[in-house]
PDB file of N, CA, C and O in Angstrom:
ATOM      1  N   VAL A   1       0.849  -1.166  -0.180  1.00  0.00           N
ATOM      2  CA  VAL A   1       0.114  -0.106   0.058  1.00  0.00           C
ATOM      3  C   VAL A   1       0.834   1.406  -0.086  1.00  0.00           C
ATOM      4  O   VAL A   1       1.983   1.361   0.751  1.00  0.00           O
ATOM      5  N   THR A   2       0.489   2.222  -0.981  1.00  0.00           N
ATOM      6  CA  THR A   2       1.342   3.425  -0.768  1.00  0.00           C
ATOM      7  C   THR A   2       0.248   4.649  -0.677  1.00  0.00           C
ATOM      8  O   THR A   2      -0.642   4.614  -0.881  1.00  0.00           O
ATOM      9  N   LEU A   3       1.061   5.725  -0.014  1.00  0.00           N
ATOM     10  CA  LEU A   3       0.302   6.981   0.568  1.00  0.00           C
ATOM     11  C   LEU A   3       0.830   7.981  -0.152  1.00  0.00           C
ATOM     12  O   LEU A   3       2.324   8.180   0.002  1.00  0.00           O
ATOM     13  N   PRO A   4       0.268   8.913  -0.592  1.00  0.00           N
ATOM     14  CA  PRO A   4       0.700  10.323  -0.860  1.00  0.00           C
ATOM     15  C   PRO A   4       1.572  10.881   0.389  1.00  0.00           C
ATOM     16  O   PRO A   4       1.108  10.723   1.336  1.00  0.00           O
ATOM     17  N   GLY A   5       2.543  11.549   0.526  1.00  0.00           N
ATOM     18  CA  GLY A   5       3.126  12.345   1.248  1.00  0.00           C
ATOM     19  C   GLY A   5       1.969  12.964   2.009  1.00  0.00           C
ATOM     20  O   GLY A   5       2.061  13.009   3.509  1.00  0.00           O
ATOM     21  N   SER A   6       1.497  13.762   1.559  1.00  0.00           N
ATOM     22  CA  SER A   6       0.578  14.813   2.232  1.00  0.00           C
ATOM     23  C   SER A   6      -0.614  13.871   3.175  1.00  0.00           C
ATOM     24  O   SER A   6      -0.924  14.254   4.045  1.00  0.00           O
ATOM     25  N   ARG A   7      -1.109  12.633   2.670  1.00  0.00           N
ATOM     26  CA  ARG A   7      -2.126  12.221   3.258  1.00  0.00           C
ATOM     27  C   ARG A   7      -1.561  11.382   4.488  1.00  0.00           C
ATOM     28  O   ARG A   7      -1.953  10.854   5.629  1.00  0.00           O
ATOM     29  N   ALA A   8      -0.112  11.004   4.055  1.00  0.00           N
ATOM     30  CA  ALA A   8       0.827  10.395   5.438  1.00  0.00           C
ATOM     31  C   ALA A   8       1.182  11.293   6.697  1.00  0.00           C
ATOM     32  O   ALA A   8       0.706  10.934   7.754  1.00  0.00           O
ATOM     33  N   ALA A   9       1.358  12.672   6.067  1.00  0.00           N
ATOM     34  CA  ALA A   9       1.402  13.649   7.101  1.00  0.00           C
ATOM     35  C   ALA A   9       0.525  13.949   7.907  1.00  0.00           C
ATOM     36  O   ALA A   9       0.335  13.878   9.087  1.00  0.00           O
ATOM     37  N   LYS A  10      -0.738  13.959   6.978  1.00  0.00           N
ATOM     38  CA  LYS A  10      -2.110  14.192   7.869  1.00  0.00           C
ATOM     39  C   LYS A  10      -2.342  12.846   8.838  1.00  0.00           C
ATOM     40  O   LYS A  10      -2.771  13.402  10.221  1.00  0.00           O
ATOM     41  N   LEU A  11      -2.365  11.841   8.328  1.00  0.00           N
ATOM     42  CA  LEU A  11      -2.474  10.564   9.387  1.00  0.00           C
ATOM     43  C   LEU A  11      -1.488  10.632  10.800  1.00  0.00           C
ATOM     44  O   LEU A  11      -1.959  10.345  11.706  1.00  0.00           O
ATOM     45  N   LEU A  12      -0.288  11.192  10.467  1.00  0.00           N
ATOM     46  CA  LEU A  12       0.487  10.900  11.671  1.00  0.00           C
ATOM     47  C   LEU A  12       0.478  12.281  12.585  1.00  0.00           C
ATOM     48  O   LEU A  12       0.181  12.156  13.675  1.00  0.00           O
ATOM     49  N   MET A  13      -0.212  13.596  11.835  1.00  0.00           N
ATOM     50  CA  MET A  13      -0.478  14.897  12.618  1.00  0.00           C
ATOM     51  C   MET A  13      -1.820  14.127  13.786  1.00  0.00           C
ATOM     52  O   MET A  13      -1.710  14.439  14.752  1.00  0.00           O
ATOM     53  N   GLU A  14      -2.690  13.551  13.265  1.00  0.00           N
ATOM     54  CA  GLU A  14      -3.961  13.091  13.697  1.00  0.00           C
ATOM     55  C   GLU A  14      -3.319  11.734  15.057  1.00  0.00           C
ATOM     56  O   GLU A  14      -4.125  12.324  16.128  1.00  0.00           O
ATOM     57  N   LEU A  15      -2.603  11.112  14.718  1.00  0.00           N
ATOM     58  CA  LEU A  15      -2.071  10.210  15.771  1.00  0.00           C
ATOM     59  C   LEU A  15      -1.442  11.153  16.656  1.00  0.00           C
ATOM     60  O   LEU A  15      -1.240  10.290  17.700  1.00  0.00           O
ATOM     61  N   LEU A  16      -0.561  11.784  16.480  1.00  0.00           N
ATOM     62  CA  LEU A  16       0.220  12.536  17.576  1.00  0.00           C
ATOM     63  C   LEU A  16      -0.736  13.487  18.043  1.00  0.00           C
ATOM     64  O   LEU A  16      -0.583  13.623  19.660  1.00  0.00           O
ATOM     65  N   LYS A  17      -1.570  14.289  17.623  1.00  0.00           N
ATOM     66  CA  LYS A  17      -2.429  14.874  18.301  1.00  0.00           C
ATOM     67  C   LYS A  17      -3.508  13.959  19.437  1.00  0.00           C
ATOM     68  O   LYS A  17      -3.771  14.573  20.362  1.00  0.00           O
ATOM     69  N   GLU A  18      -3.738  12.710  19.115  1.00  0.00           N
ATOM     70  CA  GLU A  18      -4.421  12.175  20.096  1.00  0.00           C
ATOM     71  C   GLU A  18      -3.489  11.650  21.480  1.00  0.00           C
ATOM     72  O   GLU A  18      -4.266  11.680  22.484  1.00  0.00           O
ATOM     73  N   LYS A  19      -2.139  11.483  21.261  1.00  0.00           N
ATOM     74  CA  LYS A  19      -1.374  11.484  22.363  1.00  0.00           C
ATOM     75  C   LYS A  19      -0.761  12.386  23.155  1.00  0.00           C
ATOM     76  O   LYS A  19      -0.659  12.526  24.257  1.00  0.00           O
ATOM     77  N   MET A  20      -1.319  13.932  22.585  1.00  0.00           N
ATOM     78  CA  MET A  20      -0.919  14.944  23.180  1.00  0.00           C
ATOM     79  C   MET A  20      -1.979  15.632  24.137  1.00  0.00           C
ATOM     80  O   MET A  20      -3.144  15.531  23.799  1.00  0.00           O
ATOM     81  N   PRO A  21      -1.659  16.021  25.210  1.00  0.00           N
ATOM     82  CA  PRO A  21      -2.471  16.727  26.319  1.00  0.00           C
ATOM     83  C   PRO A  21      -3.546  17.874  25.382  1.00  0.00           C
ATOM     84  O   PRO A  21      -2.531  18.360  24.825  1.00  0.00           O
ATOM     85  N   GLU A  22      -4.850  17.792  25.750  1.00  0.00           N
ATOM     86  CA  GLU A  22      -5.487  19.076  25.396  1.00  0.00           C
ATOM     87  C   GLU A  22      -5.406  20.156  26.261  1.00  0.00           C
ATOM     88  O   GLU A  22      -5.950  20.111  27.362  1.00  0.00           O
ATOM     89  N   THR A  23      -4.606  21.312  25.775  1.00  0.00           N
ATOM     90  CA  THR A  23      -4.543  22.514  26.478  1.00  0.00           C
ATOM     91  C   THR A  23      -5.486  23.833  25.718  1.00  0.00           C
ATOM     92  O   THR A  23      -5.465  23.406  24.442  1.00  0.00           O
ATOM     93  N   HIS A  24      -5.817  24.944  26.274  1.00  0.00           N
ATOM     94  CA  HIS A  24      -6.367  25.841  25.805  1.00  0.00           C
ATOM     95  C   HIS A  24      -5.426  26.986  26.008  1.00  0.00           C
ATOM     96  O   HIS A  24      -5.172  27.494  27.513  1.00  0.00           O
ATOM     97  N   PHE A  25      -5.062  28.059  25.270  1.00  0.00           N
ATOM     98  CA  PHE A  25      -4.781  29.365  25.935  1.00  0.00           C
ATOM     99  C   PHE A  25      -5.720  30.217  26.119  1.00  0.00           C
ATOM    100  O   PHE A  25      -7.077  30.161  25.581  1.00  0.00           O
ATOM    101  N   SER A  26      -5.466  31.278  27.264  1.00  0.00           N
ATOM    102  CA  SER A  26      -6.687  32.009  27.901  1.00  0.00           C
ATOM    103  C   SER A  26      -7.338  32.818  26.823  1.00  0.00           C
ATOM    104  O   SER A  26      -8.359  33.246  27.215  1.00  0.00           O
ATOM    105  N   ASP A  27      -6.492  33.444  25.904  1.00  0.00           N
ATOM    106  CA  ASP A  27      -7.200  34.274  24.856  1.00  0.00           C
ATOM    107  C   ASP A  27      -7.847  33.384  23.491  1.00  0.00           C
ATOM    108  O   ASP A  27      -7.484  33.726  22.587  1.00  0.00           O
ATOM    109  N   ASP A  28      -8.025  32.262  23.812  1.00  0.00           N
ATOM    110  CA  ASP A  28      -8.229  31.143  22.600  1.00  0.00           C
ATOM    111  C   ASP A  28      -9.435  31.804  21.509  1.00  0.00           C
ATOM    112  O   ASP A  28      -9.351  31.387  20.519  1.00  0.00           O
ATOM    113  N   GLU A  29     -10.405  32.643  22.238  1.00  0.00           N
ATOM    114  CA  GLU A  29     -11.559  33.319  21.457  1.00  0.00           C
ATOM    115  C   GLU A  29     -10.892  34.430  20.583  1.00  0.00           C
ATOM    116  O   GLU A  29     -11.572  34.600  19.259  1.00  0.00           O
ATOM    117  N   GLN A  30      -9.947  34.966  20.689  1.00  0.00           N
ATOM    118  CA  GLN A  30      -9.235  35.768  20.140  1.00  0.00           C
ATOM    119  C   GLN A  30      -8.379  35.091  18.603  1.00  0.00           C
ATOM    120  O   GLN A  30      -7.724  35.622  17.625  1.00  0.00           O
ATOM    121  N   ILE A  31      -8.255  33.929  18.629  1.00  0.00           N
ATOM    122  CA  ILE A  31      -7.089  33.115  17.794  1.00  0.00           C
ATOM    123  C   ILE A  31      -8.273  32.879  16.662  1.00  0.00           C
ATOM    124  O   ILE A  31      -9.365  32.157  16.916  1.00  0.00           O
ATOM    125  N   SER A  32      -7.774  33.065  15.107  1.00  0.00           N
ATOM    126  CA  SER A  32      -8.563  32.982  14.282  1.00  0.00           C
ATOM    127  C   SER A  32      -8.868  31.499  14.131  1.00  0.00           C
ATOM    128  O   SER A  32      -8.007  30.538  14.419  1.00  0.00           O
ATOM    129  N   ASP A  33      -9.800  31.410  13.384  1.00  0.00           N
ATOM    130  CA  ASP A  33     -10.498  29.870  13.460  1.00  0.00           C
ATOM    131  C   ASP A  33      -9.737  29.083  12.683  1.00  0.00           C
ATOM    132  O   ASP A  33      -9.052  27.981  12.759  1.00  0.00           O
ATOM    133  N   TYR A  34      -8.902  29.818  11.529  1.00  0.00           N
ATOM    134  CA  TYR A  34      -8.275  29.234  10.258  1.00  0.00           C
ATOM    135  C   TYR A  34      -6.808  29.057  11.109  1.00  0.00           C
ATOM    136  O   TYR A  34      -6.229  27.898  10.447  1.00  0.00           O
ATOM    137  N   ALA A  35      -6.532  29.607  12.105  1.00  0.00           N
ATOM    138  CA  ALA A  35      -5.181  29.389  12.658  1.00  0.00           C
ATOM    139  C   ALA A  35      -5.014  28.292  13.914  1.00  0.00           C
ATOM    140  O   ALA A  35      -3.792  27.783  14.144  1.00  0.00           O
ATOM    141  N   LYS A  36      -6.414  28.086  14.572  1.00  0.00           N
ATOM    142  CA  LYS A  36      -6.426  27.341  15.758  1.00  0.00           C
ATOM    143  C   LYS A  36      -5.752  25.906  15.667  1.00  0.00           C
ATOM    144  O   LYS A  36      -5.064  25.453  16.592  1.00  0.00           O
ATOM    145  N   GLU A  37      -6.279  25.225  14.538  1.00  0.00           N
ATOM    146  CA  GLU A  37      -5.501  23.889  14.584  1.00  0.00           C
ATOM    147  C   GLU A  37      -3.978  23.838  14.574  1.00  0.00           C
ATOM    148  O   GLU A  37      -3.311  23.400  15.218  1.00  0.00           O
ATOM    149  N   ALA A  38      -3.366  24.467  13.821  1.00  0.00           N
ATOM    150  CA  ALA A  38      -1.846  24.626  13.760  1.00  0.00           C
ATOM    151  C   ALA A  38      -1.372  25.405  15.018  1.00  0.00           C
ATOM    152  O   ALA A  38      -0.193  24.761  15.264  1.00  0.00           O
ATOM    153  N   ILE A  39      -1.930  26.136  15.371  1.00  0.00           N
ATOM    154  CA  ILE A  39      -1.531  27.008  16.758  1.00  0.00           C
ATOM    155  C   ILE A  39      -1.393  25.741  17.926  1.00  0.00           C
ATOM    156  O   ILE A  39      -0.386  25.469  18.680  1.00  0.00           O
ATOM    157  N   TYR A  40      -2.300  25.040  18.229  1.00  0.00           N
ATOM    158  CA  TYR A  40      -2.283  23.869  19.122  1.00  0.00           C
ATOM    159  C   TYR A  40      -1.726  22.990  18.717  1.00  0.00           C
ATOM    160  O   TYR A  40      -1.267  22.240  19.739  1.00  0.00           O
ATOM    161  N   PHE A  41      -1.714  22.489  17.651  1.00  0.00           N
ATOM    162  CA  PHE A  41      -0.913  21.471  17.145  1.00  0.00           C
ATOM    163  C   PHE A  41       0.980  21.708  17.531  1.00  0.00           C
ATOM    164  O   PHE A  41       1.279  20.918  18.211  1.00  0.00           O
ATOM    165  N   MET A  42       1.265  23.159  17.184  1.00  0.00           N
ATOM    166  CA  MET A  42       2.634  23.707  17.514  1.00  0.00           C
ATOM    167  C   MET A  42       3.061  23.676  19.064  1.00  0.00           C
ATOM    168  O   MET A  42       3.984  23.140  19.277  1.00  0.00           O
ATOM    169  N   GLN A  43       1.579  23.995  19.882  1.00  0.00           N
ATOM    170  CA  GLN A  43       1.908  24.015  21.111  1.00  0.00           C
ATOM    171  C   GLN A  43       1.849  22.848  21.778  1.00  0.00           C
ATOM    172  O   GLN A  43       2.659  22.302  22.528  1.00  0.00           O
ATOM    173  N   LYS A  44       1.173  21.574  21.349  1.00  0.00           N
ATOM    174  CA  LYS A  44       1.433  20.238  21.838  1.00  0.00           C
ATOM    175  C   LYS A  44       2.665  19.621  21.329  1.00  0.00           C
ATOM    176  O   LYS A  44       3.247  18.853  22.466  1.00  0.00           O
ATOM    177  N   ALA A  45       3.298  19.734  20.406  1.00  0.00           N
ATOM    178  CA  ALA A  45       4.416  19.462  19.928  1.00  0.00           C
ATOM    179  C   ALA A  45       5.531  20.150  20.541  1.00  0.00           C
ATOM    180  O   ALA A  45       6.959  19.535  20.239  1.00  0.00           O
ATOM    181  N   GLY A  46       5.525  21.036  21.249  1.00  0.00           N
ATOM    182  CA  GLY A  46       6.407  21.645  22.151  1.00  0.00           C
ATOM    183  C   GLY A  46       7.340  22.811  21.359  1.00  0.00           C
ATOM    184  O   GLY A  46       8.146  23.478  21.901  1.00  0.00           O
ATOM    185  N   VAL A  47       6.492  23.276  20.139  1.00  0.00           N
ATOM    186  CA  VAL A  47       6.983  24.211  19.321  1.00  0.00           C
ATOM    187  C   VAL A  47       7.002  25.743  19.969  1.00  0.00           C
ATOM    188  O   VAL A  47       7.986  26.335  20.175  1.00  0.00           O
ATOM    189  N   ILE A  48       5.785  25.741  20.349  1.00  0.00           N
ATOM    190  CA  ILE A  48       5.435  27.183  20.956  1.00  0.00           C
ATOM    191  C   ILE A  48       4.964  27.100  22.373  1.00  0.00           C
ATOM    192  O   ILE A  48       4.495  26.048  22.528  1.00  0.00           O
ATOM    193  N   SER A  49       4.988  27.791  23.173  1.00  0.00           N
ATOM    194  CA  SER A  49       4.162  27.956  24.471  1.00  0.00           C
ATOM    195  C   SER A  49       3.441  29.009  24.920  1.00  0.00           C
ATOM    196  O   SER A  49       2.824  28.916  26.033  1.00  0.00           O
ATOM    197  N   GLY A  50       3.358  29.914  24.051  1.00  0.00           N
ATOM    198  CA  GLY A  50       2.441  31.392  24.809  1.00  0.00           C
ATOM    199  C   GLY A  50       3.317  32.059  25.298  1.00  0.00           C
ATOM    200  O   GLY A  50       4.600  32.193  25.060  1.00  0.00           O
ATOM    201  N   MET A  51       2.482  33.107  26.043  1.00  0.00           N
ATOM    202  CA  MET A  51       3.555  34.368  26.638  1.00  0.00           C
ATOM    203  C   MET A  51       3.713  34.324  27.873  1.00  0.00           C
ATOM    204  O   MET A  51       4.313  35.058  28.509  1.00  0.00           O
ATOM    205  N   GLY A  52       3.428  32.934  28.645  1.00  0.00           N
ATOM    206  CA  GLY A  52       3.815  32.777  29.884  1.00  0.00           C
ATOM    207  C   GLY A  52       3.166  32.721  31.059  1.00  0.00           C
ATOM    208  O   GLY A  52       2.868  32.522  31.919  1.00  0.00           O
ATOM    209  N   ASP A  53       1.699  33.612  30.640  1.00  0.00           N
ATOM    210  CA  ASP A  53       0.741  33.927  31.527  1.00  0.00           C
ATOM    211  C   ASP A  53      -0.792  32.996  30.860  1.00  0.00           C
ATOM    212  O   ASP A  53      -1.721  33.526  31.130  1.00  0.00           O
ATOM    213  N   GLY A  54      -0.286  32.540  30.110  1.00  0.00           N
ATOM    214  CA  GLY A  54      -1.554  31.354  29.617  1.00  0.00           C
ATOM    215  C   GLY A  54      -2.297  31.817  28.447  1.00  0.00           C
ATOM    216  O   GLY A  54      -2.972  31.406  27.887  1.00  0.00           O
ATOM    217  N   CYS A  55      -1.796  32.959  27.777  1.00  0.00           N
ATOM    218  CA  CYS A  55      -2.319  33.413  26.653  1.00  0.00           C
ATOM    219  C   CYS A  55      -1.265  33.405  25.531  1.00  0.00           C
ATOM    220  O   CYS A  55      -0.136  32.835  25.650  1.00  0.00           O
ATOM    221  N   PHE A  56      -1.868  33.509  24.208  1.00  0.00           N
ATOM    222  CA  PHE A  56      -0.910  33.262  23.038  1.00  0.00           C
ATOM    223  C   PHE A  56      -0.782  34.525  22.378  1.00  0.00           C
ATOM    224  O   PHE A  56       0.175  34.624  21.582  1.00  0.00           O
ATOM    225  N   ALA A  57      -1.508  35.689  22.466  1.00  0.00           N
ATOM    226  CA  ALA A  57      -1.362  36.752  22.070  1.00  0.00           C
ATOM    227  C   ALA A  57      -1.185  36.928  20.549  1.00  0.00           C
ATOM    228  O   ALA A  57      -0.561  37.282  19.626  1.00  0.00           O
ATOM    229  N   PRO A  58      -2.533  36.194  19.746  1.00  0.00           N
ATOM    230  CA  PRO A  58      -2.779  36.140  18.339  1.00  0.00           C
ATOM    231  C   PRO A  58      -2.357  37.444  17.579  1.00  0.00           C
ATOM    232  O   PRO A  58      -2.170  37.309  16.208  1.00  0.00           O
ATOM    233  N   LYS A  59      -2.666  38.611  18.173  1.00  0.00           N
ATOM    234  CA  LYS A  59      -2.622  39.666  17.458  1.00  0.00           C
ATOM    235  C   LYS A  59      -1.394  40.447  17.525  1.00  0.00           C
ATOM    236  O   LYS A  59      -0.887  41.191  17.118  1.00  0.00           O
ATOM    237  N   GLY A  60      -0.445  39.937  18.375  1.00  0.00           N
ATOM    238  CA  GLY A  60       0.653  40.295  18.480  1.00  0.00           C
ATOM    239  C   GLY A  60       2.021  39.951  17.484  1.00  0.00           C
ATOM    240  O   GLY A  60       1.741  39.033  16.776  1.00  0.00           O
ATOM    241  N   PHE A  61       2.967  40.545  17.662  1.00  0.00           N
ATOM    242  CA  PHE A  61       4.058  40.206  16.605  1.00  0.00           C
ATOM    243  C   PHE A  61       5.164  39.357  17.608  1.00  0.00           C
ATOM    244  O   PHE A  61       5.592  39.758  18.807  1.00  0.00           O
ATOM    245  N   ALA A  62       5.772  38.301  16.889  1.00  0.00           N
ATOM    246  CA  ALA A  62       6.932  37.858  17.522  1.00  0.00           C
ATOM    247  C   ALA A  62       8.078  38.443  17.439  1.00  0.00           C
ATOM    248  O   ALA A  62       8.368  39.074  16.515  1.00  0.00           O
ATOM    249  N   THR A  63       8.974  38.604  18.573  1.00  0.00           N
ATOM    250  CA  THR A  63      10.308  39.412  18.674  1.00  0.00           C
ATOM    251  C   THR A  63      11.203  38.273  18.049  1.00  0.00           C
ATOM    252  O   THR A  63      11.007  37.531  17.365  1.00  0.00           O
ATOM    253  N   ARG A  64      12.751  38.946  17.694  1.00  0.00           N
ATOM    254  CA  ARG A  64      13.435  38.070  17.023  1.00  0.00           C
ATOM    255  C   ARG A  64      13.823  36.916  18.050  1.00  0.00           C
ATOM    256  O   ARG A  64      13.795  35.746  17.383  1.00  0.00           O
ATOM    257  N   ALA A  65      13.708  37.213  19.113  1.00  0.00           N
ATOM    258  CA  ALA A  65      14.044  35.871  20.159  1.00  0.00           C
ATOM    259  C   ALA A  65      13.256  34.976  19.995  1.00  0.00           C
ATOM    260  O   ALA A  65      13.520  33.899  19.925  1.00  0.00           O
ATOM    261  N   GLU A  66      11.869  35.517  20.188  1.00  0.00           N
ATOM    262  CA  GLU A  66      10.720  34.455  20.040  1.00  0.00           C
ATOM    263  C   GLU A  66      10.655  33.596  18.949  1.00  0.00           C
ATOM    264  O   GLU A  66      10.419  32.454  18.816  1.00  0.00           O
ATOM    265  N   SER A  67      10.993  34.308  17.841  1.00  0.00           N
ATOM    266  CA  SER A  67      11.036  33.677  16.476  1.00  0.00           C
ATOM    267  C   SER A  67      12.333  32.821  16.379  1.00  0.00           C
ATOM    268  O   SER A  67      12.242  31.601  15.746  1.00  0.00           O
ATOM    269  N   ALA A  68      13.408  33.160  16.957  1.00  0.00           N
ATOM    270  CA  ALA A  68      14.590  32.296  16.851  1.00  0.00           C
ATOM    271  C   ALA A  68      14.354  31.044  17.853  1.00  0.00           C
ATOM    272  O   ALA A  68      14.679  29.866  17.401  1.00  0.00           O
ATOM    273  N   LYS A  69      13.741  31.023  18.824  1.00  0.00           N
ATOM    274  CA  LYS A  69      13.375  30.013  19.592  1.00  0.00           C
ATOM    275  C   LYS A  69      12.303  29.320  18.842  1.00  0.00           C
ATOM    276  O   LYS A  69      12.545  27.982  19.244  1.00  0.00           O
ATOM    277  N   ILE A  70      11.452  29.724  18.658  1.00  0.00           N
ATOM    278  CA  ILE A  70      10.430  28.754  17.425  1.00  0.00           C
ATOM    279  C   ILE A  70      11.371  27.972  16.592  1.00  0.00           C
ATOM    280  O   ILE A  70      11.037  26.938  16.424  1.00  0.00           O
ATOM    281  N   LEU A  71      12.334  28.699  16.036  1.00  0.00           N
ATOM    282  CA  LEU A  71      12.750  27.974  14.867  1.00  0.00           C
ATOM    283  C   LEU A  71      13.593  26.737  15.342  1.00  0.00           C
ATOM    284  O   LEU A  71      13.921  25.909  14.806  1.00  0.00           O
ATOM    285  N   CYS A  72      14.439  27.244  16.585  1.00  0.00           N
ATOM    286  CA  CYS A  72      15.109  26.245  17.144  1.00  0.00           C
ATOM    287  C   CYS A  72      14.290  24.919  17.745  1.00  0.00           C
ATOM    288  O   CYS A  72      14.762  23.948  17.606  1.00  0.00           O
ATOM    289  N   ASN A  73      13.211  24.952  18.357  1.00  0.00           N
ATOM    290  CA  ASN A  73      12.268  24.010  18.587  1.00  0.00           C
ATOM    291  C   ASN A  73      11.793  23.251  17.320  1.00  0.00           C
ATOM    292  O   ASN A  73      11.660  22.137  17.298  1.00  0.00           O
ATOM    293  N   VAL A  74      11.434  23.759  16.399  1.00  0.00           N
ATOM    294  CA  VAL A  74      11.241  23.110  15.030  1.00  0.00           C
ATOM    295  C   VAL A  74      12.462  22.359  14.575  1.00  0.00           C
ATOM    296  O   VAL A  74      12.228  20.939  14.152  1.00  0.00           O
ATOM    297  N   LEU A  75      13.810  22.957  14.593  1.00  0.00           N
ATOM    298  CA  LEU A  75      14.735  22.051  14.320  1.00  0.00           C
ATOM    299  C   LEU A  75      15.349  20.956  15.316  1.00  0.00           C
ATOM    300  O   LEU A  75      15.570  19.996  14.837  1.00  0.00           O
ATOM    301  N   GLU A  76      14.883  21.056  16.503  1.00  0.00           N
ATOM    302  CA  GLU A  76      14.956  20.054  17.431  1.00  0.00           C
ATOM    303  C   GLU A  76      14.446  18.898  17.455  1.00  0.00           C
ATOM    304  O   GLU A  76      14.453  17.760  17.464  1.00  0.00           O
ATOM    305  N   GLY A  77      13.110  19.302  16.877  1.00  0.00           N
ATOM    306  CA  GLY A  77      11.959  18.349  16.812  1.00  0.00           C
ATOM    307  C   GLY A  77      12.141  17.634  15.592  1.00  0.00           C
ATOM    308  O   GLY A  77      11.764  16.320  15.307  1.00  0.00           O
ATOM    309  N   LEU A  78      12.837  18.044  14.552  1.00  0.00           N
ATOM    310  CA  LEU A  78      13.196  17.542  13.405  1.00  0.00           C
ATOM    311  C   LEU A  78      14.191  16.426  13.439  1.00  0.00           C
ATOM    312  O   LEU A  78      14.273  15.388  12.916  1.00  0.00           O
ATOM    313  N   LYS A  79      15.082  16.810  14.506  1.00  0.00           N
ATOM    314  CA  LYS A  79      16.134  15.774  14.751  1.00  0.00           C
ATOM    315  C   LYS A  79      15.769  14.456  15.450  1.00  0.00           C
ATOM    316  O   LYS A  79      16.189  13.542  15.271  1.00  0.00           O
ATOM    317  N   ALA A  80      14.910  14.844  16.197  1.00  0.00           N
ATOM    318  CA  ALA A  80      14.207  13.675  16.944  1.00  0.00           C
ATOM    319  C   ALA A  80      13.644  12.554  16.059  1.00  0.00           C
ATOM    320  O   ALA A  80      13.285  12.435  15.042  1.00  0.00           O
TER     321      ALA A  80
END
């Protein structure tokens, strides 16, 4: 059986999501619907953690340091 890469990625994401705890940012209602799945997936994967006070600040901008940390977390995740 062969699977297109996109289908395999979607299946793996669904499997990983089931294994990760369900958490929500305190400002969840401000996060656009189109972005919620990606934001919460990245949070559960340990790539992002929010602002430290339980919120995500979806209308804010990431600083250089925050962007670098996200990139490092992604690269570390790719190594695993």
